[in-house]
Each structure stands twice: as structure tokens, then as C-alpha cells.
XYZ file of C-alpha atoms in Angstrom:
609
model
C 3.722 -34.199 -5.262
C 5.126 -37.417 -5.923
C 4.766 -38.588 -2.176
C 2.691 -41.606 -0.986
C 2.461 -41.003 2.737
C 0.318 -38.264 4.609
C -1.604 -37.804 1.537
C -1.710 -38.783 -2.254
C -1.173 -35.791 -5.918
C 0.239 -37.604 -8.259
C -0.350 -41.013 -6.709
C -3.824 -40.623 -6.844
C -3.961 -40.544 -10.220
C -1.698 -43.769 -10.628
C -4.342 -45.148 -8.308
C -7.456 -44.139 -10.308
C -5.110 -45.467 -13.940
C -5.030 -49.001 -11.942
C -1.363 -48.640 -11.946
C -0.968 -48.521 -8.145
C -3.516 -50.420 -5.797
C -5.004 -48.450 -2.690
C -7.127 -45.775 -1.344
C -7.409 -42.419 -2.077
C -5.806 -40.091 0.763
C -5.734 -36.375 1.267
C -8.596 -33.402 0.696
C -10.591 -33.917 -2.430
C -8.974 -30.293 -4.220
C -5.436 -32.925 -4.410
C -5.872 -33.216 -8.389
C -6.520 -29.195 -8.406
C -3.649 -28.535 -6.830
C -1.663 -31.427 -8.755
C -2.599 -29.317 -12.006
C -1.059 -25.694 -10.092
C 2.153 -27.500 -9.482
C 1.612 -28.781 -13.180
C 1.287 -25.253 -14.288
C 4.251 -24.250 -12.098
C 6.422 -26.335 -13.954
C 5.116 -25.530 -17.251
C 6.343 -21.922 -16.555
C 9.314 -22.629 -15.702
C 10.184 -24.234 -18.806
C 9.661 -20.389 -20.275
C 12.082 -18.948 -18.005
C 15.126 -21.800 -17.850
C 17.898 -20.839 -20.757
C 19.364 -23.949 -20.221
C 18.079 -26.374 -22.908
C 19.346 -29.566 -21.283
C 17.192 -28.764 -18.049
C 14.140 -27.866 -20.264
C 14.285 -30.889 -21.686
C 14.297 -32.426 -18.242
C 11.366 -30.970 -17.261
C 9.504 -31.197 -20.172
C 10.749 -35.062 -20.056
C 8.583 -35.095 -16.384
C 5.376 -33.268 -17.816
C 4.900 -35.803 -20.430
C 5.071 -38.921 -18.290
C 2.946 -36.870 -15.587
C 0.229 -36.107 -18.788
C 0.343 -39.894 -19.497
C -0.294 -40.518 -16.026
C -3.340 -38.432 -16.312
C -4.535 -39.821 -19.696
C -4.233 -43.014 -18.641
C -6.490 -42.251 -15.829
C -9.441 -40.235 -17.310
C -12.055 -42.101 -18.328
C -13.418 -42.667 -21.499
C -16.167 -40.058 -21.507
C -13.682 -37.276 -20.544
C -14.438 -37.547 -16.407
C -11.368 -37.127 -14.112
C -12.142 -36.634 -10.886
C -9.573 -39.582 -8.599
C -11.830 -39.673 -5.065
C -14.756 -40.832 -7.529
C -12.815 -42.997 -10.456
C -10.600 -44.941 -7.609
C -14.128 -45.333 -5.469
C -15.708 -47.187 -8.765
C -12.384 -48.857 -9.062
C -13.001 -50.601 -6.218
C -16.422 -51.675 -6.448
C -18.040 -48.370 -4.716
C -20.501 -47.613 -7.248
C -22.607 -45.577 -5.620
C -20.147 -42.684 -5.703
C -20.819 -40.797 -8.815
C -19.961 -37.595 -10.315
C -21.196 -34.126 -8.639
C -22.831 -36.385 -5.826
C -21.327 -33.777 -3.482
C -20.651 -30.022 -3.989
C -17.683 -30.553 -1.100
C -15.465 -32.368 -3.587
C -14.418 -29.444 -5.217
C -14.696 -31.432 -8.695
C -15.012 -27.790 -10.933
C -12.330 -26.035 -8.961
C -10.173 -29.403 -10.140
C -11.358 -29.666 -13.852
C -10.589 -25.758 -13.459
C -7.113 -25.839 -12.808
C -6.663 -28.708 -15.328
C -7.951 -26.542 -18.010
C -5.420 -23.504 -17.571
C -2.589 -25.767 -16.904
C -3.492 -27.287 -20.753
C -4.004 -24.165 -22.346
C -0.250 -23.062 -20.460
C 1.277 -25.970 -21.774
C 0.058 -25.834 -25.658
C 1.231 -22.240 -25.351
C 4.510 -22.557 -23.895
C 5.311 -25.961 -25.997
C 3.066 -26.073 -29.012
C 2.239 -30.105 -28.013
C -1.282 -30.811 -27.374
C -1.126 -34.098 -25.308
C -2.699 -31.987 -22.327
C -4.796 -29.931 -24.169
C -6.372 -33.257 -25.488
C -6.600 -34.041 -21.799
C -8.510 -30.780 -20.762
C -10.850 -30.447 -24.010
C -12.108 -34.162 -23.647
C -12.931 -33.270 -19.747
C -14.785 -30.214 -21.194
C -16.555 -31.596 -23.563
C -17.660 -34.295 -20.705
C -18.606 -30.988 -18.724
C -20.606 -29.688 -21.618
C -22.746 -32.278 -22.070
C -23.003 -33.046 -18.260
C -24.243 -29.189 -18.175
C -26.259 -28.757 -21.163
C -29.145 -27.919 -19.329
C -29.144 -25.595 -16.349
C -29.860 -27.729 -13.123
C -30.409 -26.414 -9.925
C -29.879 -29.969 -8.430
C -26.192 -29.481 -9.211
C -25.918 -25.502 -9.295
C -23.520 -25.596 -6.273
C -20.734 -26.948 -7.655
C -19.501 -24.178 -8.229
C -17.361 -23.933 -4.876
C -14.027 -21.945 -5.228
C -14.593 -21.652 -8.843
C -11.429 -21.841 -11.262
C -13.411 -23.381 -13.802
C -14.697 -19.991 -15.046
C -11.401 -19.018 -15.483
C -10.400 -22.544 -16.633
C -13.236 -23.209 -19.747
C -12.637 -19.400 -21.074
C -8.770 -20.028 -21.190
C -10.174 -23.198 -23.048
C -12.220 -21.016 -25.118
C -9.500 -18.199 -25.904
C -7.087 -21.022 -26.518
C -8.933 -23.177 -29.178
C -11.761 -20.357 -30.237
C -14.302 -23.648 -29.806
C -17.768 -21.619 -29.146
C -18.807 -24.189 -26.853
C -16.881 -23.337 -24.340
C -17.661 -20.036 -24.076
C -21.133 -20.598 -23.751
C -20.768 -23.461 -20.899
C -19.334 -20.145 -19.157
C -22.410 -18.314 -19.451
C -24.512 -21.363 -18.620
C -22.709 -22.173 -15.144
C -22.746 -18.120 -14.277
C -26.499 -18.284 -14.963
C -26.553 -21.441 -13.199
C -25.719 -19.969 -9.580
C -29.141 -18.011 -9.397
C -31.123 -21.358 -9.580
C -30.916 -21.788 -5.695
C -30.208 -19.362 -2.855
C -27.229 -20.457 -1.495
C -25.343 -18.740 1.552
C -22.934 -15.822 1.581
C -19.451 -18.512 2.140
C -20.457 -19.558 -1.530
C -21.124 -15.681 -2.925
C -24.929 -17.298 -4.084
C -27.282 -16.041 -1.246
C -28.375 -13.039 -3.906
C -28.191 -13.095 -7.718
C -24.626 -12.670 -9.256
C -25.939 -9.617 -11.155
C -27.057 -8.079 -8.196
C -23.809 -8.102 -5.458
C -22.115 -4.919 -4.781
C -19.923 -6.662 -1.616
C -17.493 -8.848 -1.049
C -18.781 -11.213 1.307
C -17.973 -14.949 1.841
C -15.064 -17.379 1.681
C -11.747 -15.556 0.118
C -10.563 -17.407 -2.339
C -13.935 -18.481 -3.598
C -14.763 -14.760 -3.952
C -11.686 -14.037 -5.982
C -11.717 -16.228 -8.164
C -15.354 -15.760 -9.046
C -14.546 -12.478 -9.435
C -11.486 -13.595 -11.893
C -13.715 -15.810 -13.656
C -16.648 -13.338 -14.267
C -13.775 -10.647 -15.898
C -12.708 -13.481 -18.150
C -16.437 -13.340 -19.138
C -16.438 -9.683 -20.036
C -13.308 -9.922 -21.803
C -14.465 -11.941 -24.752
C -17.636 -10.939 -24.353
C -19.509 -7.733 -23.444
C -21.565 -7.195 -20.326
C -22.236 -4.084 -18.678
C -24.420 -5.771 -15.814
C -21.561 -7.865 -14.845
C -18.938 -5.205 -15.360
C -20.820 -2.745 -12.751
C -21.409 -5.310 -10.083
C -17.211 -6.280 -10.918
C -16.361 -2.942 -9.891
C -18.761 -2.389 -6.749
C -17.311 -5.797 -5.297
C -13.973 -4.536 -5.863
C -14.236 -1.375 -4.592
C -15.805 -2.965 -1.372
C -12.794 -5.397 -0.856
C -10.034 -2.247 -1.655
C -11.682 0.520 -0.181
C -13.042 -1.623 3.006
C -12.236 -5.092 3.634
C -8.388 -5.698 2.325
C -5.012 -5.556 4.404
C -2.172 -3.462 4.235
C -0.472 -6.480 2.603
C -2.748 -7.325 0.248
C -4.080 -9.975 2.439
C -7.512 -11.086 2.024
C -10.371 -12.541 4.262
C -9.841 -11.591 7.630
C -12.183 -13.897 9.303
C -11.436 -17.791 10.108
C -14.929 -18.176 10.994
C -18.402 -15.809 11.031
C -21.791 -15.372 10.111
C -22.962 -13.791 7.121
C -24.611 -11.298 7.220
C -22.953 -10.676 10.393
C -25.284 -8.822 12.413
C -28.106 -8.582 10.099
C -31.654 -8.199 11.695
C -32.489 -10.974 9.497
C -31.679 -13.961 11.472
C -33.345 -16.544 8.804
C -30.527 -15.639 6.000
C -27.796 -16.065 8.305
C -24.982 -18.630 7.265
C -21.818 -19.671 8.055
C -18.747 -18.325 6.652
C -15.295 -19.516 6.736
C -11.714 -17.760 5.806
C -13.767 -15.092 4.983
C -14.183 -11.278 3.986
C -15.689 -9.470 7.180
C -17.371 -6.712 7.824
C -16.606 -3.608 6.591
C -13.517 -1.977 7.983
C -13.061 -5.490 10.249
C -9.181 -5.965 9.715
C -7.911 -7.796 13.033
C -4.530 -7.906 12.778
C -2.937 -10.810 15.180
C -5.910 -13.261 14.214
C -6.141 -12.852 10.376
C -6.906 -15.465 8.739
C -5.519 -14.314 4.955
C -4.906 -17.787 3.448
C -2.503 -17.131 0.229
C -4.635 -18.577 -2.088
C -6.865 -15.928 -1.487
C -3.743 -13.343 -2.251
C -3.165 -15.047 -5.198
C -6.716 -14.830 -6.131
C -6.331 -11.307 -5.503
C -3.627 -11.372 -8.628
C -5.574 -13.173 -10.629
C -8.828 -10.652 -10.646
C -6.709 -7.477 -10.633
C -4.988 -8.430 -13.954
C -7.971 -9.253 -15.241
C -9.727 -5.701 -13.892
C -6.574 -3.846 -15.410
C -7.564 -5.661 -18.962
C -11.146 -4.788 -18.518
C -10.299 -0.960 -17.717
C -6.783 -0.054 -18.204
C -6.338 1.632 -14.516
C -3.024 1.759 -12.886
C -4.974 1.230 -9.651
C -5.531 -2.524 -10.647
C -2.318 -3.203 -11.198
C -1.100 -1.139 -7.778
C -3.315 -3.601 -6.144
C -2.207 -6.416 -8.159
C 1.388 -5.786 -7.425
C 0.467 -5.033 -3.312
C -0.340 -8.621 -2.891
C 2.041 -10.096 -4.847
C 5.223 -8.252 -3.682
C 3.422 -8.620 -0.074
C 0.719 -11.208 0.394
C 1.501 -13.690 -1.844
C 5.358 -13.702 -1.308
C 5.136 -14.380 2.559
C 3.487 -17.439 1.935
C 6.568 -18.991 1.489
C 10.437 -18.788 3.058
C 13.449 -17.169 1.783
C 14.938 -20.893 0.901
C 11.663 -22.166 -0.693
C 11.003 -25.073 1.494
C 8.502 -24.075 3.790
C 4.631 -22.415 3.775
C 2.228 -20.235 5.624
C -1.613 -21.597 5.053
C -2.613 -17.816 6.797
C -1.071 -14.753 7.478
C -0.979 -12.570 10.339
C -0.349 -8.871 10.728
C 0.666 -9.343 14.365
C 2.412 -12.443 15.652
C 2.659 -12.452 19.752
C 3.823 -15.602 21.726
C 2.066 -16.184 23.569
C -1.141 -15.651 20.724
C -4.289 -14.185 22.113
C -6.241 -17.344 21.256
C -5.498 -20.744 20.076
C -6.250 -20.647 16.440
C -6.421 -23.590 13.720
C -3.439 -23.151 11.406
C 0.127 -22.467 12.554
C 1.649 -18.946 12.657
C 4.815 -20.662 11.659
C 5.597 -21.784 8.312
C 5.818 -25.537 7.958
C 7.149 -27.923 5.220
C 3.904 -29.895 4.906
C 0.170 -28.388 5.268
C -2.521 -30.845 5.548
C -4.365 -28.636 2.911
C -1.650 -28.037 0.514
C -3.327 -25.815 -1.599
C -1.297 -22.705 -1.217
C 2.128 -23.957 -1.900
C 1.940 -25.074 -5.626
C -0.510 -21.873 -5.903
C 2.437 -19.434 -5.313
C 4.830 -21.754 -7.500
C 2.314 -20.894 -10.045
C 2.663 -17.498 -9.525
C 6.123 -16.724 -9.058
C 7.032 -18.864 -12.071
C 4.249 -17.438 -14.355
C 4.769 -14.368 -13.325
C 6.175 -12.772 -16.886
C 2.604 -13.275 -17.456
C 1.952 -9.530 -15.318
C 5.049 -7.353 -16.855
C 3.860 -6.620 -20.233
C 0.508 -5.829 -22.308
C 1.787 -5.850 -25.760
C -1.296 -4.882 -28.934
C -0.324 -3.320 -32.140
C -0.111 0.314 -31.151
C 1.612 0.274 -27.997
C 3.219 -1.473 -25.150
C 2.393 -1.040 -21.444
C 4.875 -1.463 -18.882
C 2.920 -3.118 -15.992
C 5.640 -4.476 -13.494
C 9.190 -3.001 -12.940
C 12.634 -5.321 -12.875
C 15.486 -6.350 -14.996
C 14.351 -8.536 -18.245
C 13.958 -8.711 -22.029
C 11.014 -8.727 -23.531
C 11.089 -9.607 -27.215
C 7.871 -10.588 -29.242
C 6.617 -10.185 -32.951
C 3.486 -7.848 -33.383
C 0.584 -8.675 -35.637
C 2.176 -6.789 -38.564
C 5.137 -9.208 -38.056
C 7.410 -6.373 -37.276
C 9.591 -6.968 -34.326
C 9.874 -5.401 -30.525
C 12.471 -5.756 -28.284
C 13.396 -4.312 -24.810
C 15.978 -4.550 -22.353
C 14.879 -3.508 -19.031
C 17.598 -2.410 -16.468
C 16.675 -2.184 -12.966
C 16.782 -3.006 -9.024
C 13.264 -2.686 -8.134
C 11.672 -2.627 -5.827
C 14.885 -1.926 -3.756
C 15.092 1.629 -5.828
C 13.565 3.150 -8.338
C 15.755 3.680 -11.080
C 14.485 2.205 -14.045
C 15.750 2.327 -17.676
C 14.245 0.689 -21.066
C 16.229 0.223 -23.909
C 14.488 0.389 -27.093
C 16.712 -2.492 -29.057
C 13.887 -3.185 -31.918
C 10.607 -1.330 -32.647
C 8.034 -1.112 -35.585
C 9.468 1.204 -38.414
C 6.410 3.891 -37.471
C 4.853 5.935 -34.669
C 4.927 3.257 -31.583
C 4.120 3.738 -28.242
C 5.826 3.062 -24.675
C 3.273 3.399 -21.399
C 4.602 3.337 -18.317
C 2.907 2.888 -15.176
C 3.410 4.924 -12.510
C 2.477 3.637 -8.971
C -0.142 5.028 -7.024
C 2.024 4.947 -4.125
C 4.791 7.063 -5.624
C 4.503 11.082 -4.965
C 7.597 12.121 -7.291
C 8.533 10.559 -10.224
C 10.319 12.321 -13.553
C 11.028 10.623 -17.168
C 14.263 11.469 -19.107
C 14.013 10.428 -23.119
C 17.683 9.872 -24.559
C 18.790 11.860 -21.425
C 16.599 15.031 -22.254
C 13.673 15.434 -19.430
C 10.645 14.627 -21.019
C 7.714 17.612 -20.947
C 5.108 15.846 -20.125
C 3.279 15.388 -16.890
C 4.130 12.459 -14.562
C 1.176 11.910 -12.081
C 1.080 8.750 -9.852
C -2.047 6.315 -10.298
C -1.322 7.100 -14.208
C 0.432 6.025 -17.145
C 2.461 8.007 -18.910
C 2.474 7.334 -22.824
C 5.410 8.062 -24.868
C 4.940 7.882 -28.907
C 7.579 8.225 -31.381
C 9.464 6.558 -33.967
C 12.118 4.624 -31.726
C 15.108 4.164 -33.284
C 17.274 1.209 -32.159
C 19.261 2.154 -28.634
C 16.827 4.678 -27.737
C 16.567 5.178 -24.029
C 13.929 5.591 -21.462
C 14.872 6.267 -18.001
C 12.032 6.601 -15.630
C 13.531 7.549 -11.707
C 10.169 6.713 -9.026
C 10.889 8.137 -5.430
C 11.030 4.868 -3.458
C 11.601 6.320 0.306
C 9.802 5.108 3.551
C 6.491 6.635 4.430
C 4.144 6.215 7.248
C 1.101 5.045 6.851
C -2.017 4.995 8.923
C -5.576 3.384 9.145
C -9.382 4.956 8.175
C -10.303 5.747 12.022
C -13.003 2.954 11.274
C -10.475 -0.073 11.216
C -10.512 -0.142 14.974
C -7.700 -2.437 15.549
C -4.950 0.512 13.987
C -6.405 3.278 15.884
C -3.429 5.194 17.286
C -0.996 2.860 15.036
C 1.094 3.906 11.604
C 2.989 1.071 9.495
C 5.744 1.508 7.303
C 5.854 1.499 3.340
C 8.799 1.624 1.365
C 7.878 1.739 -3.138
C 5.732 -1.133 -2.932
C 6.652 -2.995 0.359
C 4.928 -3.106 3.378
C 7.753 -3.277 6.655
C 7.335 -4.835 9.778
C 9.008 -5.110 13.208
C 10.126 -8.291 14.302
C 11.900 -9.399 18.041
C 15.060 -10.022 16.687
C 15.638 -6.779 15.656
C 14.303 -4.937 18.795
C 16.575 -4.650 21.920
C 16.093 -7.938 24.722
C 13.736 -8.017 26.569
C 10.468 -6.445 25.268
C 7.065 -7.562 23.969
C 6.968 -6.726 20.318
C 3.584 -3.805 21.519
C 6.204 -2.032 23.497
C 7.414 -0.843 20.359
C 6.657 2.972 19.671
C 7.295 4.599 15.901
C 8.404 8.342 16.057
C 6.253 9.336 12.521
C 8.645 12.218 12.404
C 11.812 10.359 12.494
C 13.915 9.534 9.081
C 14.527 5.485 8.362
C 17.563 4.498 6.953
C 18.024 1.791 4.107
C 20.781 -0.684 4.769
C 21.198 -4.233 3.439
C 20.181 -7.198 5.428
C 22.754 -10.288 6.036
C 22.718 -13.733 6.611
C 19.399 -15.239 5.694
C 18.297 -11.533 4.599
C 20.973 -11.069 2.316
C 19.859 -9.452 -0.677
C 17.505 -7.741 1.012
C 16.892 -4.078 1.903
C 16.221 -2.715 5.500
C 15.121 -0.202 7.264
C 16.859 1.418 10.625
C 15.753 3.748 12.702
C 15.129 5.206 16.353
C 11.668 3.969 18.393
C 10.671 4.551 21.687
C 10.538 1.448 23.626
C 7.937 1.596 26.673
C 9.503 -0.024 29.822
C 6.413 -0.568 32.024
C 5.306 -2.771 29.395
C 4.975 -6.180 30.865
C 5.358 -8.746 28.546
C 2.173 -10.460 29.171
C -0.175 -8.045 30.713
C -2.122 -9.513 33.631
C -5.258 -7.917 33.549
C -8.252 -7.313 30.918
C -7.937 -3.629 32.734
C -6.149 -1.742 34.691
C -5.370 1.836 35.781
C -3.754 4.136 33.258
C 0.040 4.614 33.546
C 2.131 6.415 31.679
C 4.598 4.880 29.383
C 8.306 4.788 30.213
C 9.980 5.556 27.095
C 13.410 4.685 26.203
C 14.995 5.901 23.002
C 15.827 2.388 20.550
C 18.093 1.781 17.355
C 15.681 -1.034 15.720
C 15.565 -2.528 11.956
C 12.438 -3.062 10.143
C 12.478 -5.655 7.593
C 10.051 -6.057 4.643
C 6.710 -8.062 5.422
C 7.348 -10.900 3.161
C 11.022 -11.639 5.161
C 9.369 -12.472 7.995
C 9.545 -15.718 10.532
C 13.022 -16.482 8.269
C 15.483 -16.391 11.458
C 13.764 -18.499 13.601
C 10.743 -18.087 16.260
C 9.982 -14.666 16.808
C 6.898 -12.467 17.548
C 6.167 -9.491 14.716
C 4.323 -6.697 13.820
C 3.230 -4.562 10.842
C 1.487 -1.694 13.100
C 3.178 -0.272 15.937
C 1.860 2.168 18.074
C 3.168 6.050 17.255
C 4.498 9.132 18.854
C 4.967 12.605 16.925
């Protein structure tokens, strides 16, 4: 962030203050992603218990925030490709002169970084940052315009202006919400920026990823504070179209690097392009996927939302799928180097030359993802708790302490105990609790089939069904237990018949991670698709080593086709049958992967009874 070669974050800003001379470099989403890496560090000043290091980092926020203040200009604008072009002399370039810069998806980010900041430290010097830029925005947009109505590419400034909103209670920023959602249906746009059809009127996912979830994040934000059953209905259709049709096994999201939308669609005239994009229905490919991690962590960002919006486990299920998954491979085991996409299916040689590489690298010319899953795995307390006055949900599993003060100014404390995901065997203490009836929710996973809750070591009578929370109320006294035991043992999984690409294939699913096969774990030589499963045969957990320590395995017997050639020579040939040879392999989890080197892997396999 603080570099000056290959491309410009904070030095753009220094640039656009007058405090450094030069050019803006890099994409024009750099201040965006300056304000996730922002964010990212504003979490972590939550989580560090030591105080000298907090006051380190806080030390480097501040002189980062004067950095920015120094560089907004008066009327609230901060946007660095346009203030450093009127810096020197261009001064033709002026604000929203270009959808492509990507100027709300910065002021976006800048907005929930502020509101993250005043809530983690109580100081306002960002906040004072973010509210003049909105109030810049607010008059800027005080009248819907069609002339500008697509700028609203990869929108975080829904979600950005009603953190604003929630955060200072200032009307006006709720209402700019409303105005830039009624703003899309001024024009008809294309299908890559979700605004060919009215907002009101989608029911599918379609388009550019990340754009589509956070839209979709944005719009729930909307319905929080404010009811709307139109906008509630199409939520749910366009979610049930991405998680009953167009989403990976991993949580990934978009499958496409490049199509046509609507792809197919006897009406040529409304065709557009599409980039890193939702597909069509059921089109999963699993060796070209595109699945940028933004677009997982998009996926995060709308599920929590959805679960707010209608208290369903099945949010959260999907929530955690891409985080534990999707969102987690996006980075390496030692935190220094990034996937841009993901693939289901890595073969070397690939199939096809495709743009971004299927190894992780230290620097991404679009460098969006990175500070996106710092974000995320810092802020990630964010997802393990919904606290209100009459109960407390248990979202996420894993060992913590939650301790808060409820409106009644009573106090609640917890001490969670546990391994997970690597088992199942959770157990709350109840240390503090309200002096009256309280109660403790518990989610239990939709991928769990048995799961049993003890009460101060007495079985608890209730019934436990998975894709449900169970709700325990009583006066707890201090000490009080709660164990809750979820089966966490591998299961195959398999494909609707429609995804064409998994027909005859099963992958492997351990509690809430997805397994894969990788070469180095497979006996030398064989391509990766010589690899059969046996569905029938038991997996057994052991822990990884070296860079996997830490980390739990599966091992198990495959069938490993010998007539396989490694790279077959023909489009077709005549049908042989397989050679089979029995295999010890491991499988390691999903988000492990590409950690030990160059390797080809694979999350479906082909099966055998």
C-alpha cells in the first residue's frame, strides 16, 4: 500500500495533497481498495490485546486519515485520478466524466471504513472525512440524472451511505440510498451492470460477480432500516437463482471470464457483454472458472445481510461456505501471496490460455482482492454473534469471548470452547447473563445430519434439526454450560445431473469444508483425472505437516486408471476400459491448496461404487 512502483494506494493520495509530485498509476478502484486495507487495519485494532501494538497501528491510521484530509477537496470530492489530473493543469477531467472510474465503489468503501473506525475508536477524524464526501455526493445527486445513472458500477456505496446513515442517524443519507436505487431505472443498461431491466423487477443473477453481490448487499441494507416488500421478493428470487443454480461447491461465484448476456436469447438486440460473470443456469465449468474473491467476499457480505433480513440458518450456511472455502483460498497459508480467480480443476498443461494466473502471486495488477479478504478475515467477529435484548444467536462456531452490555445495561458474557471446523465439539459457558428469562440460539448447519445438545451435562429434550436453530431460554446462572456435539465426518457429494461438467463426478465435504485432490498427494506419475473416488469407501482424518500443519486431512483408497495418458492426444477416440489400480491418496481441504509448490488439483474426481 505504501509502494511507489508498479502502481500507486497510498501514494496517490500524497500526490493528489501536493505532497509528492507525479502521475497517477494503477486502476482507478486504487483509493477503494486503499480504504479495504484501511478497514483491515481498523479491525485489527479490535482483535490485538496488546496495547503497545494498538497504539502502533492506530499511530499509522491517523497519519494515513491526514493523508486523506489533506487531499480531499474543499467541497468534500476525493476521487485521486481526477484531483491529481486538475493538479496538473488537466481541467477537463471532472467528476463522474466516466462511469469506468469506479468513483462510487471508492467513496463506498471510504464510507464503511469511517463508520468502522468511529466504532472501533470513538475518534471521528475519518468519519469527518466520509460525511463531508457524502454530503458532496448529496448535493451532486439531489436530483435523479440519467446522464450519470451508471455510476453505479460495482456498487459499495449502497452499502457505504447506509452504514453512514446507521452510524450518524443523519436522514439524508438514507434517502441518497433510495435516490441512487431509483436512479438505475433511468437508462437501460446491460446485464454486466445488473440495469438492462428495472431493479424491482430481476428474479436472476446475471452479470459481473462482484457487482451483483454487492448490489444485492446494498439493496438488504435498504430493507433493513427501511421496509420494502418489492425489493425484499426480488432479494430472495436473485438469491435463490445464484444458490440453487449458478454458485460453486466452494462458494465461488461467477463462473464466466467472458459471455453474452442473455446468452442465447432469441433477442439478439439486448445482447451485451459480460465479464467475470454469473452464467447460465447450471453453467459451473470447473478448470476455467473465473470466481474472482471479491465476488466470494461479496457473497459474505449479502448473506449476513439476508440472515438479518430473515433469520434463516440457510444464509448463514451459505455465508460460512464461502468464507471457510471461497474466500480463504484467495490467499496462502503464510499470507503473502493471492489468487485474483479460482479454479475447481487446475491441469498443467490448462485447457486454454486464460487471463489471470492459476498460481497465486505476491502482486496482482488489479489488487482488489487482497486487502478485500484482509477485511474479512480481520472483521470477521463481525459474523459470530447477533446479540438484541431477548436473546443471543450463535452464528459462527470457534474458540472466543464474547462480552457486551445489553440495552437494559445488564451484562453478557461467553466463553466459547472449541476446534471447529476440525470437529464438532462445541461448548458455551454462560459466565454473565441478564438476571431473567434469556435466550441462547444456536445454529445448526444445514450440512450436519446428527447433532445433540447437553444443558449442564443433562441431554436437552428438544429437537435438533439441521438448517435450524435451536433456542434455549432460561435463567442462566453464572458457569452454566452448553455443549452442542455436530457430526463433522466426510461425505460425498454430487452434482444436479444439469451441471454437465460433474456428471459422473462426487467431491468431498467434511463440516463445512470442501476437499480436493492435489498431485502431490497422488502416487507419480498420473494426471490428476486419473483419479477415481470409491463413494463407498471410509476417509480417514489425519493431521497435515509441514506447510499444512495445523491442518486436518483426509486419507483414503482411490482407484487410479493406468491407460490414462497424461495428455490425451485426441478430441476422440475409441472407448477403452480403464485400468484400475488400487491408491492410498490424501485429500486436503480446498482452501490449502497450491501451498507446496506447482501442482495440478481437483475438487471433482470421477467415482466408482
Amino acid at each position: 500500500m505504501y509502494g511507489t512502483e508498479r502502481s500507486h494506494f497510498i501514494e496517490n493520495f500524497r500526490i493528489a495533497a501536493g505532497h509528492k509530485s507525479g502521475r497517477h498509476r494503477g486502476p482507478a478502484w486504487n483509493d477503494g481498495d486503499t480504504y479495504k486495507w484501511l478497514e483491515a487495519k481498523i479491525a485489527l485494532m479490535a482483535q490485538v490485546d496488546d496495547a503497545a501494538i494498538v497504539r502502533s497501528i492506530e499511530a499509522e491510521i491517523e497519519q494515513v486519515i491526514e493523508i486523506l484530509s489533506s487531499a480531499q477537496r474543499k467541497d468534500g470530492y476525493l476521487h485521486t485520478p481526477v484531483l491529481i489530473a486538475n493538479r496538473s493543469g488537466d481541467l477537463e477531467t471532472q467528476p463522474f466524466g466516466d462511469p469506468g472510474e469506479f468513483e462510487m465503489y471508492n467513496f463506498g468503501h471510504l464510507m464503511t471504513a469511517a463508520c468502522s473506525h468511529y466504532q472501533i475508536t470513538g475518534k471521528e477524524s475519518l468519519l469527518k472525512i466520509a460525511r463531508k464526501a457524502a454530503d458532496f455526493l448529496d448535493r451532486q445527486f439531489s436530483i435523479p440524472d440519467k446522464t450519470v445513472a451508471r455510476h453505479a458500477i460495482c456498487p459499495a456505496h449502497y452499502m457505504g451511505v447506509i452504514d453512514l446513515y446507521c452510524t450518524t442517524g443523519d436522514d439524508r443519507y438514507l434517502q441518497l440510498c433510495k435516490r441512487w436505487l431509483a436512479m438505475r431505472d433511468l437508462v437501460v443498461g446491460g446485464d454486466d451492470n445488473q440495469d438492462r431491466i428495472p431493479l424491482r423487477q430481476q428474479r436472476e443473477a446475471v452479470g459481473h460477480a462482484v457487482r451483483a453481490n454487492y448490489l444485492y448487499a446494498g439493496v438488504a441494507d435498504l430493507c433493513l432500516v427501511e421496509a420494502d416488500s418489492e425489493l425484499r421478493s426480488m432479494l430472495r428470487a436473485c438469491w435463490q437463482s445464484v444458490h440453487e443454480k449458478k454458485i460453486y461447491i466452494t462458494g465461488g461465484c461467477g463462473a464466466l471470464y467472458d459471455g453474452a448476456s442473455p446468452d442465447g436469447s432469441s433477442q439478439q438486440k439486448t445482447i451485451t457483454r459480460t465479464h467475470q460473470a454469473y452464467g447460465r443456469n447450471y453453467q459451473l465449468p470447473n478448470s476455467t472458472a473465473h470466481n474472482e474473491t471479491c465476488a466470494a467476499v461479496g457473497n459474505v457480505l449479502w448473506n449476513f445481510r439476508m440472515w438479518q433480513l430473515f433469520d434463516e440458518c440457510q444464509y448463514i450456511d451459505a455465508l460460512e461456505n464461502s468464507l471457510y472455502n471461497a474466500v480463504l483460498a484467495g490467499v496462502s497459508l503464510d499470507g503473502s501471496r493471492f489468487f485474483y480467480t479460482n479454479t475447481l480443476r487446475q491441469l498443467n498443461p490448462m485447457p486454454t490460455d486464460l487471463r489471470w494466473s492459476r498460481e497465486r502471486q505476491e502482486w496482482i495488477s488489479c489488487y482488489c482482492c487482497p486487502p478485500n479478504v484482509a477485511r474479512t478475515v480481520a472483521g470477521v467477529a463481525r459474523y459470530a454473534y447477533s446479540v438484541n435484548e431477548q436473546s443471543t444467536t450463535v452464528l459462527l462456531y470457534g474458540s472466543n469471548t464474547l462480552h457486551t452490555t445489553l440495552e437494559d445495561r445488564s451484562s453478557l458474557t461467553i466463553r466459547q470452547e472449541s476446534e471447529y471446523p476440525w470437529n464438532g465439539q462445541i461448548k458455551l459457558v454462560i459466565a454473565q447473563s441478564p438476571s431473567r428469562p434469556y435466550t441462547l440460539r444456536l445454529r445448526i448447519p444445514g450440512w450436519c445430519n446428527e447433532a445433540s445438545v447437553r444443558v449442564n451435562g443433562s441431554e436437552w429434550d428438544g429437537k435438533v434439526r439441521r438448517g435450524t436453530f435451536v433456542e434455549l431460554k432460561r435463567e442462566w446462572k453464572p458457569e452454566d454450560r452448553v455443549e452442542l456435539d455436530l457430526e463433522v465426518s466426510p461425505t460425498i457429494v454430487s452434482a444436479n445431473p444439469l451441471v454437465e461438467e460433474c456428471v459422473g463426478q462426487v467431491a468431498v465435504k467434511r463440516g463445512p469444508l470442501i476437499y480436493c485432490v492435489e498431485s502431490h498427494d497422488i502416487p507419480k506419475p498420473g494426471p490428476i483425472h486419473a483419479v477415481h473416488l470409491k463413494a463407498s469407501h471410509p476417509w480417514t482424518t489425519i493431521p497435515g505437516d509441514g506447510v499444512l500443519q495445523g491442518i486436518r486431512l483426509l486419507q483414503g483408497t482411490v482407484l487410479m486408471d493406468e491407460s490414462m495418458p497424461i495428455t490425451p492426444p485426441n478430441l476422440y477416440k475409441e472407448y477403452q476400459p480403464p485400468i484400475f489400480q488400487r491408491a492410498e491418496i490424501k485429500m486436503i481441504p480446498y482452501f490449502a491448496w497450491g501451498n507446496r509448490g506447482t501442482s495440478e488439483m481437483s475438487v471433482w474426481n470421477k467415482v466408482q461404487p
